[in-house]
Coordinates of C-alpha atoms in Angstrom, one line a residue:
Chain A
M120 CA 28.0 39.0 -0.3
K121 CA 24.5 40.3 -0.1
K122 CA 23.7 38.8 -3.4
F123 CA 25.1 35.5 -2.3
S124 CA 22.8 35.4 0.8
A125 CA 19.9 36.4 -1.4
I126 CA 20.6 33.4 -3.6
I127 CA 20.8 31.1 -0.6
A128 CA 17.5 32.5 0.7
A129 CA 15.9 31.9 -2.6
A130 CA 17.3 28.3 -2.8
M131 CA 16.0 27.6 0.7
L132 CA 12.6 28.9 -0.1
L133 CA 12.5 26.7 -3.2
A134 CA 13.7 23.7 -1.2
S135 CA 11.0 24.3 1.4
F136 CA 8.3 24.4 -1.3
S137 CA 9.5 21.1 -2.8
A138 CA 9.7 19.6 0.7
F139 CA 6.1 20.7 1.2
A140 CA 4.9 18.8 -1.9
A141 CA 6.6 15.6 -0.9
D142 CA 6.1 16.0 2.8
A143 CA 3.4 13.5 3.6
P144 CA 4.5 10.0 4.2
V145 CA 3.0 7.4 1.8
G146 CA 3.3 4.5 4.4
S147 CA 5.4 3.0 7.1
I148 CA 7.7 0.1 7.6
K149 CA 6.5 -3.1 9.3
A150 CA 8.0 -6.5 9.9
A151 CA 11.6 -5.4 9.2
H152 CA 14.2 -8.1 9.9
G153 CA 18.0 -8.3 9.2
T154 CA 19.5 -5.9 6.8
A155 CA 16.7 -3.5 5.6
T156 CA 17.4 0.0 4.4
I157 CA 15.6 3.0 2.9
M158 CA 17.6 5.0 0.3
R159 CA 16.3 8.6 0.2
N160 CA 18.0 11.0 -2.1
T161 CA 21.6 10.3 -1.2
A162 CA 21.0 9.1 2.4
T163 CA 20.8 5.5 3.6
I164 CA 18.4 5.1 6.5
E165 CA 17.8 1.9 8.5
A166 CA 14.3 0.6 7.7
K167 CA 13.1 0.2 11.3
N168 CA 9.6 -0.8 12.2
G169 CA 7.5 2.4 12.2
A170 CA 9.9 4.4 9.9
R171 CA 7.8 6.5 7.5
V172 CA 8.1 5.9 3.8
F173 CA 8.0 8.7 1.2
Q174 CA 7.4 8.9 -2.5
N175 CA 10.7 8.2 -4.5
D176 CA 12.2 6.1 -1.6
L177 CA 14.1 3.0 -2.6
L178 CA 13.7 0.1 -0.2
K179 CA 16.4 -2.6 -0.1
T180 CA 16.9 -5.8 1.8
G181 CA 20.2 -7.7 2.2
S182 CA 20.7 -11.5 2.0
D183 CA 19.4 -11.8 5.6
G184 CA 16.7 -9.1 5.3
T185 CA 13.0 -8.8 4.9
L186 CA 10.6 -5.8 5.2
A187 CA 7.1 -4.7 4.5
V188 CA 5.4 -1.4 3.8
V189 CA 1.9 -0.5 4.8
F190 CA 0.7 2.2 2.5
R191 CA -1.8 4.9 3.4
D192 CA -4.5 3.3 1.3
D193 CA -4.0 -0.1 3.0
T194 CA -1.9 -1.6 0.1
L195 CA 0.7 -4.0 1.5
L196 CA 4.0 -4.7 -0.1
S197 CA 6.6 -7.1 1.4
L198 CA 10.2 -7.9 0.2
G199 CA 12.1 -11.2 0.6
P200 CA 15.9 -11.1 0.9
D201 CA 18.2 -9.4 -1.7
S202 CA 15.4 -7.3 -3.0
T203 CA 15.0 -3.7 -4.1
V204 CA 11.7 -1.9 -4.8
A205 CA 11.1 1.8 -5.8
I206 CA 8.1 3.8 -4.6
N207 CA 7.6 5.7 -7.8
E208 CA 4.3 7.4 -7.2
F209 CA 1.7 7.5 -4.6
L210 CA -1.4 9.8 -4.6
F211 CA -4.2 9.2 -2.2
S212 CA -6.8 12.0 -2.1
P213 CA -10.1 10.3 -2.7
A214 CA -12.0 13.6 -2.1
E215 CA -10.1 15.2 -5.0
G216 CA -10.1 12.1 -7.1
K217 CA -6.3 12.0 -7.0
L218 CA -5.4 8.3 -6.9
S219 CA -2.3 6.5 -8.1
I220 CA 0.2 3.9 -6.8
V221 CA 3.1 2.9 -8.9
T222 CA 5.9 0.6 -7.5
R223 CA 8.7 -1.0 -9.3
L224 CA 10.5 -4.2 -8.3
L225 CA 14.1 -3.9 -9.5
R226 CA 15.3 -7.3 -8.1
G227 CA 14.4 -10.0 -5.7
T228 CA 11.0 -11.2 -4.5
A229 CA 7.9 -9.3 -3.4
A230 CA 4.4 -10.0 -2.3
Y231 CA 1.6 -7.5 -2.8
M232 CA -1.9 -7.1 -1.5
S233 CA -3.8 -4.2 -3.2
G234 CA -5.7 -1.6 -1.1
I235 CA -8.3 1.1 -1.4
I236 CA -6.8 2.7 -4.6
A237 CA -7.2 -0.6 -6.4
K238 CA -10.9 -0.6 -5.4
L239 CA -11.6 3.1 -6.3
A240 CA -9.4 3.4 -9.4
P241 CA -8.0 0.0 -10.6
D242 CA -6.4 1.5 -13.7
S243 CA -4.3 3.8 -11.4
V244 CA -2.5 0.8 -9.8
R245 CA 0.7 -0.4 -11.5
F246 CA 3.4 -2.7 -10.4
E247 CA 6.4 -2.6 -12.7
T248 CA 9.4 -4.9 -13.3
P249 CA 12.3 -4.4 -15.8
V250 CA 10.6 -6.7 -18.3
A251 CA 6.8 -6.4 -17.8
S252 CA 4.1 -4.3 -16.0
I253 CA 1.4 -5.8 -13.8
G254 CA -2.1 -4.4 -13.7
I255 CA -4.1 -5.4 -10.6
R256 CA -7.8 -6.1 -10.1
G257 CA -8.1 -6.2 -6.3
T258 CA -5.9 -9.0 -5.2
V259 CA -2.8 -10.7 -3.8
F260 CA 0.2 -11.7 -6.0
A261 CA 3.9 -12.3 -5.7
A262 CA 6.6 -11.4 -8.2
K263 CA 10.3 -12.2 -8.7
V264 CA 12.9 -10.4 -10.7
D265 CA 16.2 -12.0 -11.5
N266 CA 19.1 -9.7 -12.2
P267 CA 20.8 -10.9 -15.4
S268 CA 24.2 -9.7 -14.3
E269 CA 24.2 -12.1 -11.3
Chain B
M1302 CA 0.1 -44.3 -32.5
K1303 CA -1.9 -41.2 -31.9
K1304 CA -1.5 -41.8 -28.1
I1305 CA 2.3 -41.9 -28.4
Y1306 CA 2.4 -38.7 -30.4
G1307 CA 0.3 -37.2 -27.7
S1308 CA 2.6 -38.2 -24.9
V1309 CA 5.7 -37.0 -26.9
L1310 CA 4.0 -33.7 -27.4
V1311 CA 3.2 -33.4 -23.7
V1312 CA 6.8 -34.2 -22.8
L1313 CA 8.1 -31.7 -25.3
A1314 CA 5.8 -29.0 -24.0
V1315 CA 6.9 -29.6 -20.5
L1316 CA 10.6 -29.5 -21.5
L1317 CA 10.0 -26.3 -23.4
G1318 CA 8.1 -24.9 -20.4
L1319 CA 11.1 -25.7 -18.1
A1320 CA 13.5 -24.2 -20.6
A1321 CA 11.5 -21.0 -20.8
C1322 CA 11.2 -21.0 -17.0
A1323 CA 14.9 -21.1 -16.5
K1324 CA 15.5 -18.0 -18.7
D1325 CA 12.7 -15.9 -17.2
R1326 CA 13.8 -12.7 -15.8
C1327 CA 10.5 -12.2 -14.1
T1328 CA 7.9 -14.5 -12.6
V1329 CA 4.4 -13.5 -11.4
V1330 CA 2.0 -15.6 -9.5
L1331 CA -1.6 -14.9 -8.5
L1332 CA -2.6 -15.8 -4.9
P1333 CA -6.0 -16.0 -3.1
D1334 CA -7.0 -13.0 -0.9
P1335 CA -7.1 -13.6 2.9
D1336 CA -10.9 -14.0 2.6
G1337 CA -10.4 -16.7 -0.1
K1338 CA -11.5 -14.4 -3.0
I1339 CA -9.6 -14.5 -6.2
G1340 CA -8.7 -11.3 -8.0
Q1341 CA -7.0 -10.9 -11.3
V1342 CA -3.6 -9.7 -12.5
H1343 CA -2.7 -8.6 -16.0
V1344 CA 0.9 -9.1 -17.0
Y1345 CA 1.9 -7.1 -20.1
N1346 CA 4.9 -5.7 -22.1
L1347 CA 5.7 -4.8 -25.7
G1348 CA 5.5 -8.4 -26.7
G1349 CA 2.0 -9.1 -25.4
S1350 CA 0.0 -10.0 -22.3
Q1351 CA -1.4 -12.7 -20.1
V1352 CA -4.2 -12.5 -17.5
L1353 CA -3.9 -14.6 -14.4
R1354 CA -7.4 -15.5 -13.0
E1355 CA -6.8 -18.6 -10.9
P1356 CA -5.0 -19.2 -7.6
N1357 CA -1.3 -20.2 -8.0
M1358 CA -1.3 -19.6 -11.7
A1359 CA 2.0 -18.1 -12.8
T1360 CA 3.5 -16.6 -15.9
G1361 CA 7.2 -15.9 -16.7
V1362 CA 8.7 -13.1 -18.8
A1363 CA 12.1 -13.5 -20.5
S1364 CA 12.5 -10.0 -21.8
A1365 CA 10.7 -6.7 -22.3
E1366 CA 10.1 -7.6 -26.0
E1367 CA 8.9 -11.2 -25.5
A1368 CA 5.3 -11.8 -24.5
P1369 CA 4.6 -13.3 -21.0
R1370 CA 4.4 -17.1 -21.5
Q1371 CA 1.2 -19.2 -21.2
P1372 CA 0.3 -19.4 -17.5
E1373 CA 1.0 -22.6 -15.5
K1374 CA 0.1 -23.6 -12.0
M1375 CA 2.9 -23.3 -9.5
T1376 CA 3.1 -26.1 -6.9
E1377 CA 2.9 -25.3 -3.2
Q1378 CA 6.6 -26.3 -2.9
E1379 CA 7.7 -24.0 -5.7
L1380 CA 5.7 -21.2 -4.1
R1381 CA 7.4 -21.7 -0.7
E1382 CA 10.8 -22.0 -2.2
T1383 CA 10.5 -18.9 -4.3
F1384 CA 8.2 -16.6 -2.3
G1385 CA 8.2 -18.1 1.2
D1386 CA 10.1 -15.2 2.9
A1387 CA 8.2 -12.4 1.1
L1388 CA 4.8 -14.1 1.8
A1389 CA 5.6 -14.7 5.5
T1390 CA 6.5 -11.0 5.7
L1391 CA 3.2 -9.7 4.3
P1392 CA 1.5 -8.0 7.3
S1393 CA -2.2 -8.4 8.0
P1394 CA -4.3 -5.6 6.5
P1395 CA -4.9 -2.4 8.6
I1396 CA -8.0 -2.2 10.7
H1397 CA -10.4 0.7 10.4
F1398 CA -12.6 2.1 13.1
T1399 CA -15.3 4.8 12.5
L1400 CA -16.4 6.7 15.6
Y1401 CA -19.5 8.9 15.4
F1402 CA -20.3 12.2 17.1
I1403 CA -23.4 14.1 18.3
T1404 CA -24.2 17.0 16.0
G1405 CA -22.0 20.1 16.3
T1406 CA -20.0 18.6 19.2
T1407 CA -17.0 16.6 20.1
K1408 CA -19.2 14.2 22.1
L1409 CA -19.0 10.6 21.0
T1410 CA -22.2 8.6 20.6
D1411 CA -22.7 5.8 23.1
E1412 CA -22.1 3.1 20.5
S1413 CA -18.8 4.8 19.5
K1414 CA -17.6 5.0 23.2
E1415 CA -18.1 1.2 23.2
L1416 CA -16.2 0.8 19.9
L1417 CA -13.3 2.9 21.2
T1418 CA -12.4 0.2 23.7
Q1419 CA -11.5 -2.1 20.8
I1420 CA -8.9 0.2 19.4
I1421 CA -6.2 -0.4 22.1
P1422 CA -6.3 -4.2 21.8
A1423 CA -6.0 -3.9 18.0
I1424 CA -2.9 -1.6 18.3
E1425 CA -1.3 -4.0 20.8
E1426 CA -2.2 -7.2 18.9
R1427 CA -0.4 -6.0 15.7
G1428 CA 2.3 -4.1 17.5
S1429 CA 1.2 -1.0 15.5
T1430 CA 3.5 2.0 15.4
D1431 CA 1.3 3.8 12.8
V1432 CA -2.2 5.0 13.8
S1433 CA -4.0 7.7 11.9
V1434 CA -6.8 9.7 13.4
V1435 CA -8.8 11.8 10.9
G1436 CA -11.7 14.0 11.9
H1437 CA -14.7 14.7 9.6
T1438 CA -18.0 16.7 9.9
D1439 CA -21.2 17.0 8.0
R1440 CA -22.0 20.2 6.0
V1441 CA -23.9 22.1 8.7
G1442 CA -22.0 25.4 9.3
S1443 CA -19.1 27.0 7.4
R1444 CA -16.3 25.1 5.8
E1445 CA -13.7 26.8 8.1
D1446 CA -15.7 26.0 11.3
N1447 CA -16.1 22.4 10.1
Y1448 CA -12.3 22.1 9.6
R1449 CA -11.8 23.2 13.2
L1450 CA -14.6 20.9 14.5
G1451 CA -13.1 17.9 12.6
M1452 CA -9.7 18.7 14.1
N1453 CA -11.2 19.0 17.6
R1454 CA -12.9 15.6 17.2
A1455 CA -9.6 14.0 16.1
L1456 CA -7.8 15.7 18.9
L1457 CA -10.3 14.3 21.4
V1458 CA -9.7 10.8 20.1
Q1459 CA -5.9 11.4 20.2
K1460 CA -6.2 12.5 23.8
I1461 CA -8.1 9.3 24.7
L1462 CA -5.5 7.1 23.0
L1463 CA -2.6 9.0 24.7
S1464 CA -4.3 8.5 28.1
L1465 CA -4.4 4.8 27.3
K1466 CA -0.6 4.9 26.9
I1467 CA -0.2 4.9 23.2
A1468 CA 3.1 6.6 22.3
P1469 CA 2.5 10.1 20.8
Q1470 CA 4.9 9.5 17.9
F1471 CA 2.7 6.6 16.7
I1472 CA -0.4 8.8 16.2
E1473 CA -1.0 11.1 13.2
V1474 CA -3.9 13.6 13.5
A1475 CA -5.6 15.4 10.7
S1476 CA -8.9 17.0 9.8
H1477 CA -10.7 16.7 6.5
G1478 CA -13.6 19.0 7.7
E1479 CA -16.7 18.7 5.6
D1480 CA -14.7 17.8 2.4
N1481 CA -14.5 14.0 2.6
P1482 CA -18.1 12.8 3.5
L1483 CA -19.1 9.2 3.6
V1484 CA -22.5 10.3 2.3
K1485 CA -22.6 13.2 -0.2
T1486 CA -25.1 15.9 0.7
A1487 CA -26.0 19.5 -0.2
D1488 CA -24.6 22.3 2.0
N1489 CA -26.1 22.7 5.5
I1490 CA -27.7 19.2 5.5
P1491 CA -27.1 17.3 8.8
E1492 CA -25.8 13.8 8.2
A1493 CA -25.0 11.6 11.2
K1494 CA -22.7 9.2 9.1
N1495 CA -20.4 12.1 8.2
R1496 CA -19.9 13.3 11.8
R1497 CA -17.0 11.0 12.5
V1498 CA -13.4 10.2 13.3
E1499 CA -11.8 7.5 11.3
V1500 CA -9.0 5.6 13.1
V1501 CA -6.7 3.4 11.0
V1502 CA -4.5 1.0 12.9
R1503 CA -1.6 -0.2 10.6

C-alpha cells in the first residue's frame, strides 16, 4: 500500500512538472460563434470568447461555427465553418531567442495574419496542411483544405 | 492561323486550370495586409514550390507529391464564396501601449498618465477579454530587485485598470525585470526607454 502511494506521489510530481512546461497560454479565443470547441487531451471544451488556448490544442468549428485565436505574439488565426486546426508549437520568448509558431489546418477554411514571430524570425513560422506547407513573410493569407473522404 | 492556335491554347489552359482546381485538396491565397502592404507566402511540398507575391494570387495543391500549380488570380467573388466566413472572423490586431516610469520608482511619467486614459476605450471598443500587463526595468540595481520593481510597476497598472472596472480575470500580470530591454545596455546603466510597462489589449 505504501509502495502504491509512493508511485501515485511520483506520478503526481511528474504530472505537475509537465503541466508547468505547458502551463502558459499561447493565446485566447475571440469572435466565437455557433459550434466552436477546443479539444484538449481527451476533453472537449466550449470555445467561448476569452477562453485561453494552449499548445497542442485542437480547435474545431461545426457547420454553423466560426472562431478566431489571438496569439501572444499578435498572430491572428480565424476559422470558417466545418474547420479544424491544430496548434502544434508556440514559443515566444524574444529575450531568450526562443521563437516558433507552427499551426496545421486539417480541414476547412482559415485566414491568417502573421505577428511578431514572423517579424523577428520568419523561418520559425510555418502553417501546414496535409498536402503542403506554407512559409510566411509578414502577411495575410487564407487557406482551404478539402477532406478527400467527404 | 497563329491567332486561332493562340486562342485554342488559352482555352485549353483555362480548362486544364479548372480541372486542376477541382481536384485540389488545398488552396492558398495571398491577401493584402490591413495597411495595404503585400507580403509573401511560399507554398511547398515534396513535388515543388510556388511563391505568391501579389494580392489575391492563389495556388492549389492536389497531393503531397504534386507541386503546387502555377498561381492564378482569384476573383473577389471566389474569395467571398470560399473564404468569406473565415475573413469576416479575423479580428483586428492587438493594440500595444508602452507606459514609462520615473527611475527606480513605480511613478508614471506625465506623458504615460495621459496615455493610460486611452487603454480603457481600446479594451471596450474591441470587447477585449485578454489584456496583458508586463513590467520592465533598466539595469540599475540587482537583477532580483529589478524583477520585483518590474512586478510592482505592473501591479500598479493592474490596480488602475481594476479601479476602472476591468474584470480581474481578463488581466494577466508579469514581470520581465531587466531581462527584456527595449534598448540593450551594459549593467547598471540607466535607460528611460527600458523603465516601462507594456500593455497589450487583444
